[in-house]
mmCIF file of C-alpha atoms in Angstrom:
data_model
loop_
_atom_site.group_PDB
_atom_site.id
_atom_site.type_symbol
_atom_site.label_atom_id
_atom_site.label_comp_id
_atom_site.label_asym_id
_atom_site.label_seq_id
_atom_site.Cartn_x
_atom_site.Cartn_y
_atom_site.Cartn_z
ATOM 1 C CA MET A 148 -20.794 -31.082 9.924
ATOM 2 C CA SER A 149 -22.200 -27.537 9.962
ATOM 3 C CA ASN A 150 -21.375 -24.942 7.306
ATOM 4 C CA LYS A 151 -19.443 -22.971 9.912
ATOM 5 C CA GLN A 152 -17.288 -26.018 10.829
ATOM 6 C CA ARG A 153 -16.759 -26.840 7.157
ATOM 7 C CA ALA A 154 -15.657 -23.270 6.419
ATOM 8 C CA ALA A 155 -13.244 -23.341 9.341
ATOM 9 C CA LYS A 156 -11.545 -26.486 7.964
ATOM 10 C CA THR A 157 -11.364 -25.275 4.373
ATOM 11 C CA PRO A 158 -8.297 -23.109 3.616
ATOM 12 C CA CYS A 159 -8.724 -20.079 1.373
ATOM 13 C CA ALA A 160 -7.499 -20.586 -2.144
ATOM 14 C CA PRO A 161 -4.778 -18.188 -3.360
ATOM 15 C CA GLY A 162 -7.159 -16.641 -5.895
ATOM 16 C CA SER A 163 -10.165 -16.410 -3.599
ATOM 17 C CA GLY A 164 -9.849 -12.658 -3.118
ATOM 18 C CA LYS A 165 -9.355 -12.977 0.650
ATOM 19 C CA ILE A 166 -6.622 -10.904 2.294
ATOM 20 C CA HIS A 167 -3.782 -13.134 3.467
ATOM 21 C CA PRO A 168 -1.360 -11.466 5.929
ATOM 22 C CA ALA A 169 1.993 -13.040 5.066
ATOM 23 C CA GLY A 170 3.473 -15.345 7.668
ATOM 24 C CA GLU A 171 0.595 -15.076 10.151
ATOM 25 C CA GLY A 172 -2.177 -17.420 11.192
ATOM 26 C CA GLY A 173 -4.671 -14.601 11.622
ATOM 27 C CA PHE A 174 -5.102 -10.965 12.447
ATOM 28 C CA PRO A 175 -3.055 -9.632 15.400
ATOM 29 C CA PRO A 176 -5.011 -9.074 18.643
ATOM 30 C CA TYR A 177 -6.546 -5.684 19.301
ATOM 31 C CA ASP A 178 -4.374 -3.469 21.485
ATOM 32 C CA PHE A 179 -6.655 -2.266 24.276
ATOM 33 C CA LEU A 180 -3.877 -0.147 25.773
ATOM 34 C CA GLN A 181 -3.157 1.612 22.459
ATOM 35 C CA GLN A 182 0.524 0.614 22.606
ATOM 36 C CA GLU A 183 0.880 -0.387 18.959
ATOM 37 C CA SER A 184 3.630 1.218 16.925
ATOM 38 C CA PRO A 185 2.650 3.653 14.117
ATOM 39 C CA ARG A 186 3.466 0.906 11.594
ATOM 40 C CA GLU A 187 1.160 -1.580 13.353
ATOM 41 C CA GLN A 188 -1.610 1.018 13.637
ATOM 42 C CA GLN A 189 -1.368 1.752 9.900
ATOM 43 C CA ARG A 190 -1.423 -1.981 9.185
ATOM 44 C CA GLU A 191 -4.664 -2.389 11.147
ATOM 45 C CA ARG A 192 -6.333 0.515 9.304
ATOM 46 C CA LEU A 193 -5.016 -0.805 5.999
ATOM 47 C CA LEU A 194 -6.491 -4.284 6.489
ATOM 48 C CA GLN A 195 -9.926 -2.803 7.122
ATOM 49 C CA ALA A 196 -9.598 -0.420 4.153
ATOM 50 C CA ILE A 197 -8.636 -3.296 1.826
ATOM 51 C CA GLU A 198 -11.668 -5.324 2.860
ATOM 52 C CA GLU A 199 -13.898 -2.337 2.073
ATOM 53 C CA CYS A 200 -12.241 -1.646 -1.312
ATOM 54 C CA ARG A 201 -11.528 -5.146 -2.655
ATOM 55 C CA ASP A 202 -14.863 -5.892 -4.351
ATOM 56 C CA GLY A 203 -14.932 -2.469 -5.998
ATOM 57 C CA TRP A 204 -11.370 -2.926 -7.264
ATOM 58 C CA ARG A 205 -12.221 -6.321 -8.756
ATOM 59 C CA ARG A 206 -15.288 -4.973 -10.578
ATOM 60 C CA ARG A 207 -13.318 -2.061 -12.025
ATOM 61 C CA LEU A 208 -10.506 -4.363 -13.144
ATOM 62 C CA GLU A 209 -13.048 -6.686 -14.798
ATOM 63 C CA ALA A 210 -14.495 -3.726 -16.714
ATOM 64 C CA MET A 211 -11.043 -2.353 -17.593
ATOM 65 C CA LEU A 212 -9.634 -5.691 -18.781
ATOM 66 C CA TYR A 213 -12.812 -7.125 -20.353
ATOM 67 C CA ARG A 214 -12.797 -10.158 -18.054
ATOM 68 C CA SER A 215 -15.667 -11.688 -16.097
ATOM 69 C CA ASP A 216 -13.657 -14.619 -14.682
ATOM 70 C CA LEU A 217 -11.023 -12.478 -12.954
ATOM 71 C CA SER A 218 -10.158 -12.976 -9.285
ATOM 72 C CA LEU A 219 -8.148 -10.524 -7.214
ATOM 73 C CA SER A 220 -6.015 -11.338 -4.189
ATOM 74 C CA CYS A 221 -3.881 -8.996 -2.090
ATOM 75 C CA ARG A 222 -1.593 -9.646 0.837
ATOM 76 C CA LEU A 223 0.609 -7.632 3.129
ATOM 77 C CA GLN A 224 4.257 -8.436 2.611
ATOM 78 C CA GLU A 225 6.811 -7.958 5.384
ATOM 79 C CA LEU A 226 9.949 -7.787 3.229
ATOM 80 C CA LEU A 227 10.142 -6.563 -0.328
ATOM 81 C CA GLU A 228 12.446 -8.604 -2.509
ATOM 82 C CA HIS A 229 14.865 -6.588 -4.597
ATOM 83 C CA ASN A 230 13.869 -6.481 -8.249
ATOM 84 C CA THR A 231 15.624 -4.103 -10.625
ATOM 85 C CA ASP A 232 13.208 -4.924 -13.488
ATOM 86 C CA ARG A 233 10.244 -3.181 -11.864
ATOM 87 C CA LEU A 234 8.864 0.103 -13.142
ATOM 88 C CA HIS A 235 8.012 2.733 -10.526
ATOM 89 C CA PHE A 236 4.966 5.027 -10.546
ATOM 90 C CA VAL A 237 4.442 7.458 -7.655
ATOM 91 C CA MET A 238 1.217 9.075 -6.412
ATOM 92 C CA GLU A 239 0.964 12.330 -4.441
ATOM 93 C CA HIS A 240 -1.676 13.560 -2.007
ATOM 94 C CA GLN A 241 -1.917 16.765 -0.062
ATOM 95 C CA TRP A 242 -2.257 16.633 3.729
ATOM 96 C CA ASN A 243 -0.731 18.471 6.676
ATOM 97 C CA GLY A 244 -0.651 21.533 4.431
ATOM 98 C CA ARG A 245 1.734 20.176 1.780
ATOM 99 C CA LEU A 246 1.881 17.871 -1.243
ATOM 100 C CA GLN A 247 3.787 14.674 -0.500
ATOM 101 C CA PRO A 248 4.195 11.114 -1.862
ATOM 102 C CA SER A 249 1.371 8.864 -0.694
ATOM 103 C CA ALA A 250 1.823 5.585 -2.635
ATOM 104 C CA ALA A 251 4.006 3.923 -5.237
ATOM 105 C CA LEU A 252 3.121 1.252 -7.799
ATOM 106 C CA GLN A 253 5.923 -1.189 -8.648
ATOM 107 C CA ILE A 254 5.250 -3.429 -11.634
ATOM 108 C CA GLU A 255 7.360 -5.384 -14.120
ATOM 109 C CA HIS A 256 7.245 -4.141 -17.692
ATOM 110 C CA GLY A 257 5.983 -7.512 -18.914
ATOM 111 C CA ALA A 258 3.026 -7.421 -16.517
ATOM 112 C CA LEU A 259 2.196 -3.840 -17.528
ATOM 113 C CA TYR A 260 2.394 -4.826 -21.189
ATOM 114 C CA GLY A 261 -0.023 -7.729 -20.509
ATOM 115 C CA LEU A 262 -2.490 -5.374 -18.798
ATOM 116 C CA ALA A 263 -2.263 -2.976 -21.729
ATOM 117 C CA GLU A 264 -2.971 -5.801 -24.187
ATOM 118 C CA MET A 265 -6.077 -6.782 -22.239
ATOM 119 C CA THR A 266 -7.463 -3.230 -22.237
ATOM 120 C CA PHE A 267 -7.639 -3.531 -26.036
ATOM 121 C CA GLY A 268 -9.335 -6.939 -25.903
ATOM 122 C CA GLY A 269 -6.177 -9.003 -26.300
ATOM 123 C CA GLN A 270 -4.904 -11.914 -24.268
ATOM 124 C CA PRO A 271 -1.607 -11.712 -22.356
ATOM 125 C CA GLY A 272 0.566 -14.597 -23.452
ATOM 126 C CA GLU A 273 4.160 -15.476 -22.799
ATOM 127 C CA THR A 274 5.770 -12.077 -23.388
ATOM 128 C CA PRO A 275 9.529 -12.070 -24.001
ATOM 129 C CA ALA A 276 11.843 -9.626 -22.268
ATOM 130 C CA LEU A 277 10.870 -6.147 -23.480
ATOM 131 C CA LEU A 278 13.777 -4.102 -24.764
ATOM 132 C CA ARG A 279 11.752 -1.105 -25.901
ATOM 133 C CA SER A 280 10.877 1.882 -23.726
ATOM 134 C CA VAL A 281 7.568 2.213 -21.905
ATOM 135 C CA SER A 282 4.832 3.501 -24.197
ATOM 136 C CA GLU A 283 2.566 6.417 -23.354
ATOM 137 C CA THR A 284 -0.402 4.009 -23.249
ATOM 138 C CA GLU A 285 1.362 1.910 -20.619
ATOM 139 C CA ARG A 286 2.227 5.019 -18.604
ATOM 140 C CA ARG A 287 -1.391 6.159 -18.551
ATOM 141 C CA LEU A 288 -2.613 2.668 -17.655
ATOM 142 C CA ALA A 289 -0.185 2.351 -14.719
ATOM 143 C CA SER A 290 -1.079 5.843 -13.466
ATOM 144 C CA SER A 291 -4.805 5.001 -13.658
ATOM 145 C CA LEU A 292 -4.224 1.730 -11.788
ATOM 146 C CA LEU A 293 -2.237 3.535 -9.074
ATOM 147 C CA LEU A 294 -4.884 6.251 -8.808
ATOM 148 C CA MET A 295 -7.648 3.648 -8.442
ATOM 149 C CA LEU A 296 -5.854 1.739 -5.675
ATOM 150 C CA ALA A 297 -4.315 4.628 -3.731
ATOM 151 C CA ASP A 298 -7.388 6.877 -3.729
ATOM 152 C CA GLY A 299 -9.562 4.119 -2.263
ATOM 153 C CA LEU A 300 -7.093 3.431 0.550
ATOM 154 C CA MET A 301 -6.310 7.082 1.289
ATOM 155 C CA ALA A 302 -9.997 7.947 1.540
ATOM 156 C CA ARG A 303 -10.263 5.493 4.449
ATOM 157 C CA ILE A 304 -6.849 5.827 6.113
ATOM 158 C CA LEU A 305 -6.493 9.617 5.755
ATOM 159 C CA PRO A 306 -9.864 11.102 4.722
ATOM 160 C CA GLU A 307 -8.587 14.708 4.808
ATOM 161 C CA ALA A 308 -5.985 14.024 2.095
ATOM 162 C CA VAL A 309 -6.597 15.543 -1.355
ATOM 163 C CA SER A 310 -5.576 13.547 -4.440
ATOM 164 C CA GLY A 311 -2.745 14.921 -6.559
ATOM 165 C CA HIS A 312 -0.575 13.769 -9.468
ATOM 166 C CA ALA A 313 0.460 10.225 -10.426
ATOM 167 C CA GLY A 314 3.305 9.524 -12.834
ATOM 168 C CA MET A 315 6.304 7.388 -13.712
ATOM 169 C CA GLN A 316 9.575 7.825 -11.832
ATOM 170 C CA ALA A 317 13.069 6.832 -12.914
ATOM 171 C CA GLY A 318 13.949 4.972 -9.715
ATOM 172 C CA ALA A 319 12.486 3.717 -6.462
ATOM 173 C CA PRO A 320 10.215 6.153 -4.561
ATOM 174 C CA ASP A 321 12.081 8.663 -2.414
ATOM 175 C CA PHE A 322 10.239 7.845 0.821
ATOM 176 C CA ILE A 323 10.729 5.240 3.534
ATOM 177 C CA PRO A 324 8.280 2.365 2.880
ATOM 178 C CA GLN A 325 5.953 1.655 5.793
ATOM 179 C CA THR A 326 3.858 -1.135 4.257
ATOM 180 C CA HIS A 327 4.045 -3.309 1.139
ATOM 181 C CA LEU A 328 0.876 -4.668 -0.426
ATOM 182 C CA ALA A 329 1.176 -7.361 -3.112
ATOM 183 C CA PHE A 330 -1.649 -7.663 -5.693
ATOM 184 C CA GLU A 331 -2.301 -10.573 -8.048
ATOM 185 C CA ILE A 332 -5.055 -11.096 -10.592
ATOM 186 C CA SER A 333 -5.819 -14.611 -11.821
ATOM 187 C CA PHE A 334 -7.800 -15.628 -14.929
ATOM 188 C CA ALA A 335 -7.833 -18.676 -17.220
ATOM 189 C CA GLY A 336 -4.807 -20.173 -15.452
ATOM 190 C CA GLN A 337 -2.703 -17.005 -15.815
ATOM 191 C CA GLN A 338 -1.524 -14.480 -13.249
ATOM 192 C CA LEU A 339 -0.334 -10.874 -13.346
ATOM 193 C CA SER A 340 1.005 -9.155 -10.238
ATOM 194 C CA TRP A 341 2.265 -5.820 -8.948
ATOM 195 C CA MET A 342 3.197 -4.177 -5.643
ATOM 196 C CA LEU A 343 1.738 -1.135 -3.891
ATOM 197 C CA VAL A 344 4.123 0.590 -1.458
ATOM 198 C CA LEU A 345 2.918 3.097 1.147
ATOM 199 C CA PRO A 346 4.860 5.519 3.368
ATOM 200 C CA ALA A 347 3.773 6.420 6.895
ATOM 201 C CA LEU A 348 0.336 8.007 6.470
ATOM 202 C CA THR A 349 -0.376 10.153 9.516
ATOM 203 C CA ALA A 350 -2.014 13.518 10.007
ATOM 204 C CA GLU A 351 -0.541 16.012 12.443
ATOM 205 C CA GLU A 352 -2.775 17.006 15.323
ATOM 206 C CA PRO A 353 -3.931 20.598 14.776
ATOM 207 C CA GLU A 354 -2.805 23.072 17.400
ATOM 208 C CA ALA A 355 -5.630 24.234 19.624
ATOM 209 C CA LEU A 356 -6.403 27.884 18.950
ATOM 210 C CA PRO A 357 -7.124 30.102 21.956
ATOM 211 C CA ASP A 358 -10.822 30.615 22.614
ATOM 212 C CA PRO A 359 -11.607 34.376 22.705
ATOM 213 C CA ALA A 360 -14.399 33.771 25.230
ATOM 214 C CA ILE A 361 -12.058 31.885 27.583
ATOM 215 C CA GLU A 362 -9.329 34.510 27.149
ATOM 216 C CA GLY A 363 -11.823 37.255 28.034
ATOM 217 C CA LEU A 364 -12.990 35.391 31.123
ATOM 218 C CA SER A 365 -9.381 34.812 32.214
ATOM 219 C CA ALA A 366 -8.581 38.510 31.875
ATOM 220 C CA ALA A 367 -11.673 39.486 33.900
ATOM 221 C CA LEU A 368 -10.791 37.042 36.688
ATOM 222 C CA ASN A 369 -7.194 38.254 36.839
ATOM 223 C CA ALA A 370 -8.415 41.849 37.082
ATOM 224 C CA ARG A 371 -10.743 41.060 40.001
ATOM 225 C CA LEU A 372 -8.445 38.633 41.816
ATOM 226 C CA PRO A 373 -6.504 41.299 43.839
ATOM 227 C CA ARG A 374 -9.790 42.664 45.263
ATOM 228 C CA LEU A 375 -11.128 39.293 46.444
ATOM 229 C CA THR A 376 -10.965 38.477 50.167
ATOM 230 C CA THR A 377 -10.017 35.301 52.009
ATOM 231 C CA ARG A 378 -10.183 34.314 55.698
ATOM 232 C CA LEU A 379 -6.915 33.612 57.522
ATOM 233 C CA SER A 380 -6.908 31.630 60.772
ATOM 234 C CA VAL A 381 -3.999 31.904 63.244
ATOM 235 C CA PRO A 382 -3.925 29.604 66.329
ATOM 236 C CA LEU A 383 -2.670 31.494 69.407
ATOM 237 C CA ALA A 384 -1.972 28.611 71.767
ATOM 238 C CA SER A 385 -2.376 24.901 72.382
ATOM 239 C CA PHE A 386 -1.933 22.900 75.578
ATOM 240 C CA GLU A 387 -2.808 19.543 77.108
ATOM 241 C CA LEU A 388 -5.448 19.132 79.807
ATOM 242 C CA PRO A 389 -6.529 15.952 81.630
ATOM 243 C CA LEU A 390 -9.940 14.693 80.581
ATOM 244 C CA GLY A 391 -11.075 14.776 84.202
ATOM 245 C CA ASP A 392 -10.359 18.521 84.373
ATOM 246 C CA VAL A 393 -12.242 19.085 81.115
ATOM 247 C CA SER A 394 -15.342 17.413 82.489
ATOM 248 C CA GLY A 395 -15.158 19.629 85.578
ATOM 249 C CA LEU A 396 -14.941 22.961 83.747
ATOM 250 C CA ARG A 397 -17.623 25.506 84.589
ATOM 251 C CA GLU A 398 -18.636 28.887 83.197
ATOM 252 C CA GLY A 399 -16.168 31.561 84.359
ATOM 253 C CA ASP A 400 -13.197 29.212 84.881
ATOM 254 C CA VAL A 401 -9.818 30.622 83.768
ATOM 255 C CA LEU A 402 -7.136 28.493 82.048
ATOM 256 C CA PRO A 403 -3.528 29.708 81.944
ATOM 257 C CA ILE A 404 -1.993 29.595 78.415
ATOM 258 C CA ASN A 405 1.400 30.245 76.828
ATOM 259 C CA LEU A 406 1.575 31.793 73.365
ATOM 260 C CA LEU A 407 3.130 29.555 70.698
ATOM 261 C CA GLN A 408 6.654 30.413 69.618
ATOM 262 C CA GLU A 409 5.923 29.496 65.958
ATOM 263 C CA VAL A 410 2.477 29.523 64.374
ATOM 264 C CA VAL A 411 1.042 28.909 60.905
ATOM 265 C CA ALA A 412 -1.605 31.078 59.254
ATOM 266 C CA ARG A 413 -3.999 29.081 57.078
ATOM 267 C CA ALA A 414 -6.346 30.079 54.252
ATOM 268 C CA GLY A 415 -9.054 27.487 54.778
ATOM 269 C CA GLU A 416 -7.132 24.201 55.090
ATOM 270 C CA GLN A 417 -4.134 25.456 53.075
ATOM 271 C CA PRO A 418 -0.998 26.510 55.070
ATOM 272 C CA LEU A 419 -0.026 29.951 53.800
ATOM 273 C CA LEU A 420 2.264 31.933 56.184
ATOM 274 C CA LYS A 421 4.586 31.102 59.029
ATOM 275 C CA GLY A 422 5.366 33.497 61.873
ATOM 276 C CA ARG A 423 4.775 34.218 65.562
ATOM 277 C CA VAL A 424 2.205 35.903 67.810
ATOM 278 C CA ALA A 425 3.426 39.082 69.522
ATOM 279 C CA GLU A 426 2.025 42.019 71.511
ATOM 280 C CA ARG A 427 2.063 45.557 70.108
ATOM 281 C CA ASP A 428 0.390 48.578 71.716
ATOM 282 C CA GLY A 429 -1.622 46.329 73.994
ATOM 283 C CA ARG A 430 -2.885 44.175 71.132
ATOM 284 C CA LEU A 431 -1.968 40.677 69.951
ATOM 285 C CA VAL A 432 -0.555 40.653 66.422
ATOM 286 C CA PHE A 433 0.763 38.035 63.983
ATOM 287 C CA ALA A 434 4.327 38.743 62.805
ATOM 288 C CA SER A 435 4.895 36.889 59.525
ATOM 289 C CA HIS A 436 8.196 35.231 58.690
ATOM 290 C CA GLY A 437 7.213 34.587 55.055
ATOM 291 C CA PHE A 438 5.192 32.294 52.817
ATOM 292 C CA ILE A 439 5.313 28.525 53.160
ATOM 293 C CA ASP A 440 6.704 26.760 50.086
#
């Protein structure tokens, strides 16, 4: 069996660090007609951004938590289960000319406490329910974690966004969640997890400013347009003639004609005016009835 066949038959372990879209057998097919919804488009960009950021995140977490055996996994989650015990930290970025929420970190106090213990060289054990308030150290740690995760994703999903403030919030983020990304770190048989929530991250298309050169050219053309000339053609008559008579025509022959009752004046191939042919002061003239719609 080849290595490729063996890899295809071997499922990814939960702690392997591979991205596992929840409830799907693989990535959705590429939309050649660009008919994906904004949520699906953001999901596609997010999957690519996670792949590019994952190894860097793991190395920074290993340095932050003093672990060399740490594995990181992250998966997109369709539905977010309700959990009132989570703490909420919100990040802001500036794009489209204003500062707005760009990501939210949702983490249980026990998990945040375990992370804080590890940053001081400790080991997270079985922590009982915490009745005390969140310490300033835990606040700074959660804000740093949110900043690390959100900045990496925003730089790839919305490169023009400028990083802003990250801090704790009393309740759930005041934006409509577009995507939920679940993180889990595993080490020595233990796991700590948190959730990253993102709103719709889209940049407005800038309005096209008028080009002064084009405006100047347009004004010059409009000024000269009334003085330009065009050739009008007006048919005077039409009649049918047997082909035998046509072949017998000679120079000097005279054909009787009747003027048309209604004629059309054309500018090139474009019908322009309707009217009739009349005689005035011994000359044939075209009497217009008006423009053709």
